[in-house]
Amino acid sequence: MNHLPEDMENTLTGSQSSHASLRDIHSINPAQLMARIESYEGREKKGISDVRRTFCLFVTFDLLFVTLLWIIELNVNGGIENTLKKEVIHYDYYSSYFDIFLLAVFRFKVLILGYAVCRLRHWWAIALTTAVTSAFLLAKVILSKLFSQGAFGYVLPIISFILAWIETWFLDFKVLPQEAEEENRLLLVQDASERAALIPAGLSDGQFYSPPESEAGSEEEAEEKQESEKPLLEL
């Protein structure tokens, strides 16, 4: 018995909310709906969102910044040509910075291919690059002799590690949630426009037509009077 009032309240609230939503949809201006839909479609036609473009620019900055630091390190340690031969041709895992540069190239290729060319909407690509970068840098810091080669032994591994995790944070907390929110907004606006098109617009006062009063009633009354008077005349 106690469940009956609750059920009645639920049905009443559900009906009220449905009527309210219908009134809201009916009150939406179709011009505003079309403007919103065109704006969202214009963003889709651009091929890539603004926040994703910013992420790709940051990935490019990652590669260029690590490359710049590596070139400075080559120039400081005895000239670019000699140090380049030493670190690239005669590569040594324990003393070379060339692998840190290749790690930046690896991050750039995977992330640009995944999130700019293929336009992925999943985190697996950034998870791969961040995991590989973190594991490689931790192993290199522990096993190599970079700390004995001056300030660049600290700067390059730390900068690469920080940039990789900033890319992960930016994609996971900015790019993917914002794009999902924009897609949901587009679906809601399209659904509202379809519902508004199905609901007929309200009729105005000028659309109602009231015909003038006819004289059919007066003619019928006159005929009845004549029929009632006929017996009197016969008498």
PDB file of C-alpha atoms in Angstrom:
ATOM      1  CA  MET A   1       0.000   0.000   0.000  1.00  0.00           C
ATOM      2  CA  ASN A   2       2.846   2.366   0.706  1.00  0.00           C
ATOM      3  CA  HIS A   3       4.260   1.826  -2.744  1.00  0.00           C
ATOM      4  CA  LEU A   4       1.197   3.240  -4.518  1.00  0.00           C
ATOM      5  CA  PRO A   5       1.739   6.911  -3.618  1.00  0.00           C
ATOM      6  CA  GLU A   6       5.421   6.644  -4.603  1.00  0.00           C
ATOM      7  CA  ASP A   7       4.497   5.136  -7.969  1.00  0.00           C
ATOM      8  CA  MET A   8       1.949   7.864  -8.547  1.00  0.00           C
ATOM      9  CA  GLU A   9       4.513  10.532  -7.676  1.00  0.00           C
ATOM     10  CA  ASN A  10       7.053   8.976 -10.066  1.00  0.00           C
ATOM     11  CA  THR A  11       4.551   8.890 -12.899  1.00  0.00           C
ATOM     12  CA  LEU A  12       3.507  12.473 -12.222  1.00  0.00           C
ATOM     13  CA  THR A  13       7.091  13.709 -12.122  1.00  0.00           C
ATOM     14  CA  GLY A  14       7.922  11.769 -15.291  1.00  0.00           C
ATOM     15  CA  SER A  15       4.965  13.238 -17.137  1.00  0.00           C
ATOM     16  CA  GLN A  16       5.798  16.737 -15.909  1.00  0.00           C
ATOM     17  CA  SER A  17       9.420  16.409 -17.026  1.00  0.00           C
ATOM     18  CA  SER A  18       8.345  15.119 -20.442  1.00  0.00           C
ATOM     19  CA  HIS A  19       5.923  18.014 -20.879  1.00  0.00           C
ATOM     20  CA  ALA A  20       8.614  20.444 -19.773  1.00  0.00           C
ATOM     21  CA  SER A  21      11.091  19.016 -22.283  1.00  0.00           C
ATOM     22  CA  LEU A  22       8.507  19.285 -25.036  1.00  0.00           C
ATOM     23  CA  ARG A  23       7.844  22.895 -24.121  1.00  0.00           C
ATOM     24  CA  ASP A  24      11.585  23.612 -24.113  1.00  0.00           C
ATOM     25  CA  ILE A  25      12.028  22.032 -27.522  1.00  0.00           C
ATOM     26  CA  HIS A  26       9.011  23.865 -28.853  1.00  0.00           C
ATOM     27  CA  SER A  27      10.396  27.169 -27.562  1.00  0.00           C
ATOM     28  CA  ILE A  28      13.794  26.691 -29.290  1.00  0.00           C
ATOM     29  CA  ASN A  29      14.359  28.998 -32.197  1.00  0.00           C
ATOM     30  CA  PRO A  30      14.975  26.934 -35.386  1.00  0.00           C
ATOM     31  CA  ALA A  31      17.416  29.563 -36.638  1.00  0.00           C
ATOM     32  CA  GLN A  32      19.540  29.149 -33.508  1.00  0.00           C
ATOM     33  CA  LEU A  33      19.480  25.374 -33.903  1.00  0.00           C
ATOM     34  CA  MET A  34      20.619  25.586 -37.506  1.00  0.00           C
ATOM     35  CA  ALA A  35      23.385  28.029 -36.558  1.00  0.00           C
ATOM     36  CA  ARG A  36      24.648  25.662 -33.869  1.00  0.00           C
ATOM     37  CA  ILE A  37      24.535  22.670 -36.188  1.00  0.00           C
ATOM     38  CA  GLU A  38      26.406  24.568 -38.897  1.00  0.00           C
ATOM     39  CA  SER A  39      29.058  25.652 -36.400  1.00  0.00           C
ATOM     40  CA  TYR A  40      29.626  22.061 -35.237  1.00  0.00           C
ATOM     41  CA  GLU A  41      29.665  20.774 -38.813  1.00  0.00           C
ATOM     42  CA  GLY A  42      32.183  23.485 -39.705  1.00  0.00           C
ATOM     43  CA  ARG A  43      34.450  22.218 -36.938  1.00  0.00           C
ATOM     44  CA  GLU A  44      34.165  18.683 -38.266  1.00  0.00           C
ATOM     45  CA  LYS A  45      34.955  19.824 -41.800  1.00  0.00           C
ATOM     46  CA  LYS A  46      38.219  21.318 -40.557  1.00  0.00           C
ATOM     47  CA  GLY A  47      39.305  17.733 -39.914  1.00  0.00           C
ATOM     48  CA  ILE A  48      40.982  18.350 -36.574  1.00  0.00           C
ATOM     49  CA  SER A  49      39.843  20.195 -33.480  1.00  0.00           C
ATOM     50  CA  ASP A  50      41.639  23.179 -32.007  1.00  0.00           C
ATOM     51  CA  VAL A  51      42.672  21.346 -28.860  1.00  0.00           C
ATOM     52  CA  ARG A  52      44.056  18.413 -30.889  1.00  0.00           C
ATOM     53  CA  ARG A  53      45.995  20.839 -33.068  1.00  0.00           C
ATOM     54  CA  THR A  54      47.513  22.352 -29.927  1.00  0.00           C
ATOM     55  CA  PHE A  55      48.517  18.874 -28.787  1.00  0.00           C
ATOM     56  CA  CYS A  56      50.224  18.177 -32.129  1.00  0.00           C
ATOM     57  CA  LEU A  57      52.079  21.484 -31.867  1.00  0.00           C
ATOM     58  CA  PHE A  58      53.304  20.517 -28.407  1.00  0.00           C
ATOM     59  CA  VAL A  59      54.511  17.155 -29.730  1.00  0.00           C
ATOM     60  CA  THR A  60      56.431  19.027 -32.444  1.00  0.00           C
ATOM     61  CA  PHE A  61      57.864  21.327 -29.777  1.00  0.00           C
ATOM     62  CA  ASP A  62      59.017  18.243 -27.860  1.00  0.00           C
ATOM     63  CA  LEU A  63      61.041  17.010 -30.838  1.00  0.00           C
ATOM     64  CA  LEU A  64      62.505  20.420 -31.678  1.00  0.00           C
ATOM     65  CA  PHE A  65      63.445  21.226 -28.081  1.00  0.00           C
ATOM     66  CA  VAL A  66      65.223  17.892 -27.513  1.00  0.00           C
ATOM     67  CA  THR A  67      66.980  18.288 -30.879  1.00  0.00           C
ATOM     68  CA  LEU A  68      68.128  21.781 -29.923  1.00  0.00           C
ATOM     69  CA  LEU A  69      69.515  20.572 -26.604  1.00  0.00           C
ATOM     70  CA  TRP A  70      71.311  17.693 -28.308  1.00  0.00           C
ATOM     71  CA  ILE A  71      72.896  20.010 -30.897  1.00  0.00           C
ATOM     72  CA  ILE A  72      74.063  22.304 -28.093  1.00  0.00           C
ATOM     73  CA  GLU A  73      75.568  19.311 -26.314  1.00  0.00           C
ATOM     74  CA  LEU A  74      77.362  18.278 -29.510  1.00  0.00           C
ATOM     75  CA  ASN A  75      78.795  21.756 -29.948  1.00  0.00           C
ATOM     76  CA  VAL A  76      79.918  22.041 -26.342  1.00  0.00           C
ATOM     77  CA  ASN A  77      81.783  18.721 -26.191  1.00  0.00           C
ATOM     78  CA  GLY A  78      84.466  19.384 -28.837  1.00  0.00           C
ATOM     79  CA  GLY A  79      82.533  20.479 -31.941  1.00  0.00           C
ATOM     80  CA  ILE A  80      79.544  19.116 -33.808  1.00  0.00           C
ATOM     81  CA  GLU A  81      81.407  16.976 -36.372  1.00  0.00           C
ATOM     82  CA  ASN A  82      83.713  15.194 -33.946  1.00  0.00           C
ATOM     83  CA  THR A  83      81.068  14.637 -31.294  1.00  0.00           C
ATOM     84  CA  LEU A  84      78.530  13.511 -33.918  1.00  0.00           C
ATOM     85  CA  LYS A  85      80.927  10.817 -35.152  1.00  0.00           C
ATOM     86  CA  LYS A  86      81.573   9.756 -31.585  1.00  0.00           C
ATOM     87  CA  GLU A  87      77.907   9.520 -30.565  1.00  0.00           C
ATOM     88  CA  VAL A  88      76.363   8.246 -33.824  1.00  0.00           C
ATOM     89  CA  ILE A  89      78.955   6.235 -35.717  1.00  0.00           C
ATOM     90  CA  HIS A  90      80.727   4.974 -32.574  1.00  0.00           C
ATOM     91  CA  TYR A  91      77.576   4.735 -30.519  1.00  0.00           C
ATOM     92  CA  ASP A  92      77.962   3.857 -26.854  1.00  0.00           C
ATOM     93  CA  TYR A  93      74.875   3.303 -24.730  1.00  0.00           C
ATOM     94  CA  TYR A  94      76.624   4.415 -21.550  1.00  0.00           C
ATOM     95  CA  SER A  95      77.872   7.802 -22.797  1.00  0.00           C
ATOM     96  CA  SER A  96      75.899   8.819 -25.913  1.00  0.00           C
ATOM     97  CA  TYR A  97      72.898  11.185 -26.073  1.00  0.00           C
ATOM     98  CA  PHE A  98      71.928  10.032 -29.551  1.00  0.00           C
ATOM     99  CA  ASP A  99      69.423   7.510 -28.212  1.00  0.00           C
ATOM    100  CA  ILE A 100      67.578  10.256 -26.301  1.00  0.00           C
ATOM    101  CA  PHE A 101      67.195  12.140 -29.583  1.00  0.00           C
ATOM    102  CA  LEU A 102      65.906   8.963 -31.279  1.00  0.00           C
ATOM    103  CA  LEU A 103      63.448   8.570 -28.411  1.00  0.00           C
ATOM    104  CA  ALA A 104      62.061  12.039 -29.163  1.00  0.00           C
ATOM    105  CA  VAL A 105      61.772  11.102 -32.853  1.00  0.00           C
ATOM    106  CA  PHE A 106      59.920   7.924 -31.856  1.00  0.00           C
ATOM    107  CA  ARG A 107      57.425   9.911 -29.756  1.00  0.00           C
ATOM    108  CA  PHE A 108      56.898  12.417 -32.560  1.00  0.00           C
ATOM    109  CA  LYS A 109      56.235   9.795 -35.259  1.00  0.00           C
ATOM    110  CA  VAL A 110      53.856   7.659 -33.179  1.00  0.00           C
ATOM    111  CA  LEU A 111      51.835  10.563 -31.767  1.00  0.00           C
ATOM    112  CA  ILE A 112      51.550  12.526 -35.013  1.00  0.00           C
ATOM    113  CA  LEU A 113      50.648   9.379 -36.947  1.00  0.00           C
ATOM    114  CA  GLY A 114      48.092   8.328 -34.351  1.00  0.00           C
ATOM    115  CA  TYR A 115      46.450  11.609 -33.347  1.00  0.00           C
ATOM    116  CA  ALA A 116      46.956  13.844 -36.399  1.00  0.00           C
ATOM    117  CA  VAL A 117      46.854  11.437 -39.357  1.00  0.00           C
ATOM    118  CA  CYS A 118      44.644   8.621 -38.022  1.00  0.00           C
ATOM    119  CA  ARG A 119      42.798  10.902 -35.535  1.00  0.00           C
ATOM    120  CA  LEU A 120      42.622   8.301 -32.803  1.00  0.00           C
ATOM    121  CA  ARG A 121      40.278   8.880 -29.880  1.00  0.00           C
ATOM    122  CA  HIS A 122      41.965   6.459 -27.512  1.00  0.00           C
ATOM    123  CA  TRP A 123      44.899   6.731 -25.140  1.00  0.00           C
ATOM    124  CA  TRP A 124      46.800   3.593 -26.188  1.00  0.00           C
ATOM    125  CA  ALA A 125      49.279   5.416 -28.454  1.00  0.00           C
ATOM    126  CA  ILE A 126      50.277   7.982 -25.823  1.00  0.00           C
ATOM    127  CA  ALA A 127      50.450   5.196 -23.238  1.00  0.00           C
ATOM    128  CA  LEU A 128      52.897   3.317 -25.477  1.00  0.00           C
ATOM    129  CA  THR A 129      55.204   6.286 -26.034  1.00  0.00           C
ATOM    130  CA  THR A 130      55.166   7.328 -22.365  1.00  0.00           C
ATOM    131  CA  ALA A 131      55.839   3.798 -21.131  1.00  0.00           C
ATOM    132  CA  VAL A 132      58.733   3.277 -23.554  1.00  0.00           C
ATOM    133  CA  THR A 133      60.208   6.710 -22.756  1.00  0.00           C
ATOM    134  CA  SER A 134      59.970   6.237 -18.994  1.00  0.00           C
ATOM    135  CA  ALA A 135      61.438   2.722 -19.024  1.00  0.00           C
ATOM    136  CA  PHE A 136      64.297   3.660 -21.364  1.00  0.00           C
ATOM    137  CA  LEU A 137      65.250   6.820 -19.476  1.00  0.00           C
ATOM    138  CA  LEU A 138      65.146   5.101 -16.091  1.00  0.00           C
ATOM    139  CA  ALA A 139      67.372   2.289 -17.373  1.00  0.00           C
ATOM    140  CA  LYS A 140      69.779   4.764 -19.017  1.00  0.00           C
ATOM    141  CA  VAL A 141      70.056   6.916 -15.896  1.00  0.00           C
ATOM    142  CA  ILE A 142      70.754   3.885 -13.728  1.00  0.00           C
ATOM    143  CA  LEU A 143      73.208   2.097 -16.057  1.00  0.00           C
ATOM    144  CA  SER A 144      74.933   4.861 -18.011  1.00  0.00           C
ATOM    145  CA  LYS A 145      77.631   7.382 -17.079  1.00  0.00           C
ATOM    146  CA  LEU A 146      75.790  10.531 -18.147  1.00  0.00           C
ATOM    147  CA  PHE A 147      76.120  12.281 -14.798  1.00  0.00           C
ATOM    148  CA  SER A 148      79.886  12.430 -15.181  1.00  0.00           C
ATOM    149  CA  GLN A 149      79.621  14.397 -18.464  1.00  0.00           C
ATOM    150  CA  GLY A 150      78.388  17.697 -17.066  1.00  0.00           C
ATOM    151  CA  ALA A 151      75.013  19.442 -16.936  1.00  0.00           C
ATOM    152  CA  PHE A 152      73.607  17.794 -20.069  1.00  0.00           C
ATOM    153  CA  GLY A 153      73.753  14.439 -18.325  1.00  0.00           C
ATOM    154  CA  TYR A 154      70.985  15.764 -16.083  1.00  0.00           C
ATOM    155  CA  VAL A 155      69.124  18.081 -18.463  1.00  0.00           C
ATOM    156  CA  LEU A 156      68.336  15.836 -21.434  1.00  0.00           C
ATOM    157  CA  PRO A 157      66.906  12.834 -19.525  1.00  0.00           C
ATOM    158  CA  ILE A 158      64.867  15.034 -17.176  1.00  0.00           C
ATOM    159  CA  ILE A 159      63.474  17.220 -19.988  1.00  0.00           C
ATOM    160  CA  SER A 160      62.527  14.186 -22.084  1.00  0.00           C
ATOM    161  CA  PHE A 161      60.820  12.547 -19.118  1.00  0.00           C
ATOM    162  CA  ILE A 162      58.836  15.688 -18.221  1.00  0.00           C
ATOM    163  CA  LEU A 163      57.749  16.395 -21.809  1.00  0.00           C
ATOM    164  CA  ALA A 164      56.497  12.826 -22.291  1.00  0.00           C
ATOM    165  CA  TRP A 165      54.307  13.017 -19.186  1.00  0.00           C
ATOM    166  CA  ILE A 166      53.002  16.492 -20.062  1.00  0.00           C
ATOM    167  CA  GLU A 167      51.856  15.090 -23.407  1.00  0.00           C
ATOM    168  CA  THR A 168      50.061  12.264 -21.597  1.00  0.00           C
ATOM    169  CA  TRP A 169      48.322  14.651 -19.207  1.00  0.00           C
ATOM    170  CA  PHE A 170      47.307  17.039 -21.988  1.00  0.00           C
ATOM    171  CA  LEU A 171      45.783  14.300 -24.144  1.00  0.00           C
ATOM    172  CA  ASP A 172      44.008  12.470 -21.332  1.00  0.00           C
ATOM    173  CA  PHE A 173      42.611  15.501 -19.497  1.00  0.00           C
ATOM    174  CA  LYS A 174      42.152  18.064 -22.284  1.00  0.00           C
ATOM    175  CA  VAL A 175      41.970  16.631 -25.802  1.00  0.00           C
ATOM    176  CA  LEU A 176      39.829  13.513 -25.408  1.00  0.00           C
ATOM    177  CA  PRO A 177      37.292  14.905 -22.847  1.00  0.00           C
ATOM    178  CA  GLN A 178      36.771  18.149 -24.759  1.00  0.00           C
ATOM    179  CA  GLU A 179      36.218  16.366 -28.075  1.00  0.00           C
ATOM    180  CA  ALA A 180      33.780  13.952 -26.432  1.00  0.00           C
ATOM    181  CA  GLU A 181      31.876  16.878 -24.922  1.00  0.00           C
ATOM    182  CA  GLU A 182      31.645  18.640 -28.281  1.00  0.00           C
ATOM    183  CA  GLU A 183      30.380  15.450 -29.923  1.00  0.00           C
ATOM    184  CA  ASN A 184      27.697  15.049 -27.246  1.00  0.00           C
ATOM    185  CA  ARG A 185      26.630  18.655 -27.748  1.00  0.00           C
ATOM    186  CA  LEU A 186      26.294  18.085 -31.471  1.00  0.00           C
ATOM    187  CA  LEU A 187      24.138  15.002 -30.921  1.00  0.00           C
ATOM    188  CA  LEU A 188      21.914  16.868 -28.465  1.00  0.00           C
ATOM    189  CA  VAL A 189      21.455  19.803 -30.836  1.00  0.00           C
ATOM    190  CA  GLN A 190      20.624  17.508 -33.745  1.00  0.00           C
ATOM    191  CA  ASP A 191      18.162  15.555 -31.610  1.00  0.00           C
ATOM    192  CA  ALA A 192      16.514  18.771 -30.460  1.00  0.00           C
ATOM    193  CA  SER A 193      16.238  20.031 -34.026  1.00  0.00           C
ATOM    194  CA  GLU A 194      14.631  16.776 -35.177  1.00  0.00           C
ATOM    195  CA  ARG A 195      12.108  16.892 -32.331  1.00  0.00           C
ATOM    196  CA  ALA A 196      11.348  20.545 -32.986  1.00  0.00           C
ATOM    197  CA  ALA A 197      10.669  19.740 -36.648  1.00  0.00           C
ATOM    198  CA  LEU A 198       8.176  17.029 -35.664  1.00  0.00           C
ATOM    199  CA  ILE A 199       6.198  19.279 -33.290  1.00  0.00           C
ATOM    200  CA  PRO A 200       3.804  21.603 -35.192  1.00  0.00           C
ATOM    201  CA  ALA A 201       4.018  25.284 -34.495  1.00  0.00           C
ATOM    202  CA  GLY A 202       1.217  26.947 -32.460  1.00  0.00           C
ATOM    203  CA  LEU A 203      -1.722  28.308 -34.371  1.00  0.00           C
ATOM    204  CA  SER A 204      -2.240  32.047 -34.282  1.00  0.00           C
ATOM    205  CA  ASP A 205      -5.563  33.827 -33.731  1.00  0.00           C
ATOM    206  CA  GLY A 206      -5.820  34.729 -37.386  1.00  0.00           C
ATOM    207  CA  GLN A 207      -5.738  31.059 -38.364  1.00  0.00           C
ATOM    208  CA  PHE A 208      -9.044  30.318 -36.593  1.00  0.00           C
ATOM    209  CA  TYR A 209     -12.186  30.793 -38.707  1.00  0.00           C
ATOM    210  CA  SER A 210     -15.626  31.244 -37.202  1.00  0.00           C
ATOM    211  CA  PRO A 211     -18.395  31.077 -39.865  1.00  0.00           C
ATOM    212  CA  PRO A 212     -21.262  33.579 -39.637  1.00  0.00           C
ATOM    213  CA  GLU A 213     -24.453  32.462 -37.978  1.00  0.00           C
ATOM    214  CA  SER A 214     -26.864  30.877 -40.416  1.00  0.00           C
ATOM    215  CA  GLU A 215     -30.640  31.427 -40.546  1.00  0.00           C
ATOM    216  CA  ALA A 216     -31.458  27.734 -40.543  1.00  0.00           C
ATOM    217  CA  GLY A 217     -32.801  27.885 -37.006  1.00  0.00           C
ATOM    218  CA  SER A 218     -35.233  30.737 -37.763  1.00  0.00           C
ATOM    219  CA  GLU A 219     -36.578  28.938 -40.879  1.00  0.00           C
ATOM    220  CA  GLU A 220     -37.211  25.747 -38.901  1.00  0.00           C
ATOM    221  CA  GLU A 221     -39.096  27.713 -36.219  1.00  0.00           C
ATOM    222  CA  ALA A 222     -41.272  29.382 -38.896  1.00  0.00           C
ATOM    223  CA  GLU A 223     -42.117  25.980 -40.420  1.00  0.00           C
ATOM    224  CA  GLU A 224     -43.091  24.591 -37.002  1.00  0.00           C
ATOM    225  CA  LYS A 225     -45.370  27.575 -36.370  1.00  0.00           C
ATOM    226  CA  GLN A 226     -47.076  27.070 -39.730  1.00  0.00           C
ATOM    227  CA  GLU A 227     -47.654  23.385 -39.020  1.00  0.00           C
ATOM    228  CA  SER A 228     -49.147  24.192 -35.607  1.00  0.00           C
ATOM    229  CA  GLU A 229     -51.460  26.795 -37.092  1.00  0.00           C
ATOM    230  CA  LYS A 230     -52.878  24.470 -39.801  1.00  0.00           C
ATOM    231  CA  PRO A 231     -55.165  22.480 -37.404  1.00  0.00           C
ATOM    232  CA  LEU A 232     -56.572  25.686 -35.970  1.00  0.00           C
ATOM    233  CA  LEU A 233     -57.484  26.962 -39.407  1.00  0.00           C
ATOM    234  CA  GLU A 234     -59.174  23.690 -40.300  1.00  0.00           C
ATOM    235  CA  LEU A 235     -61.362  23.964 -37.196  1.00  0.00           C
TER     236      LEU A 235
END
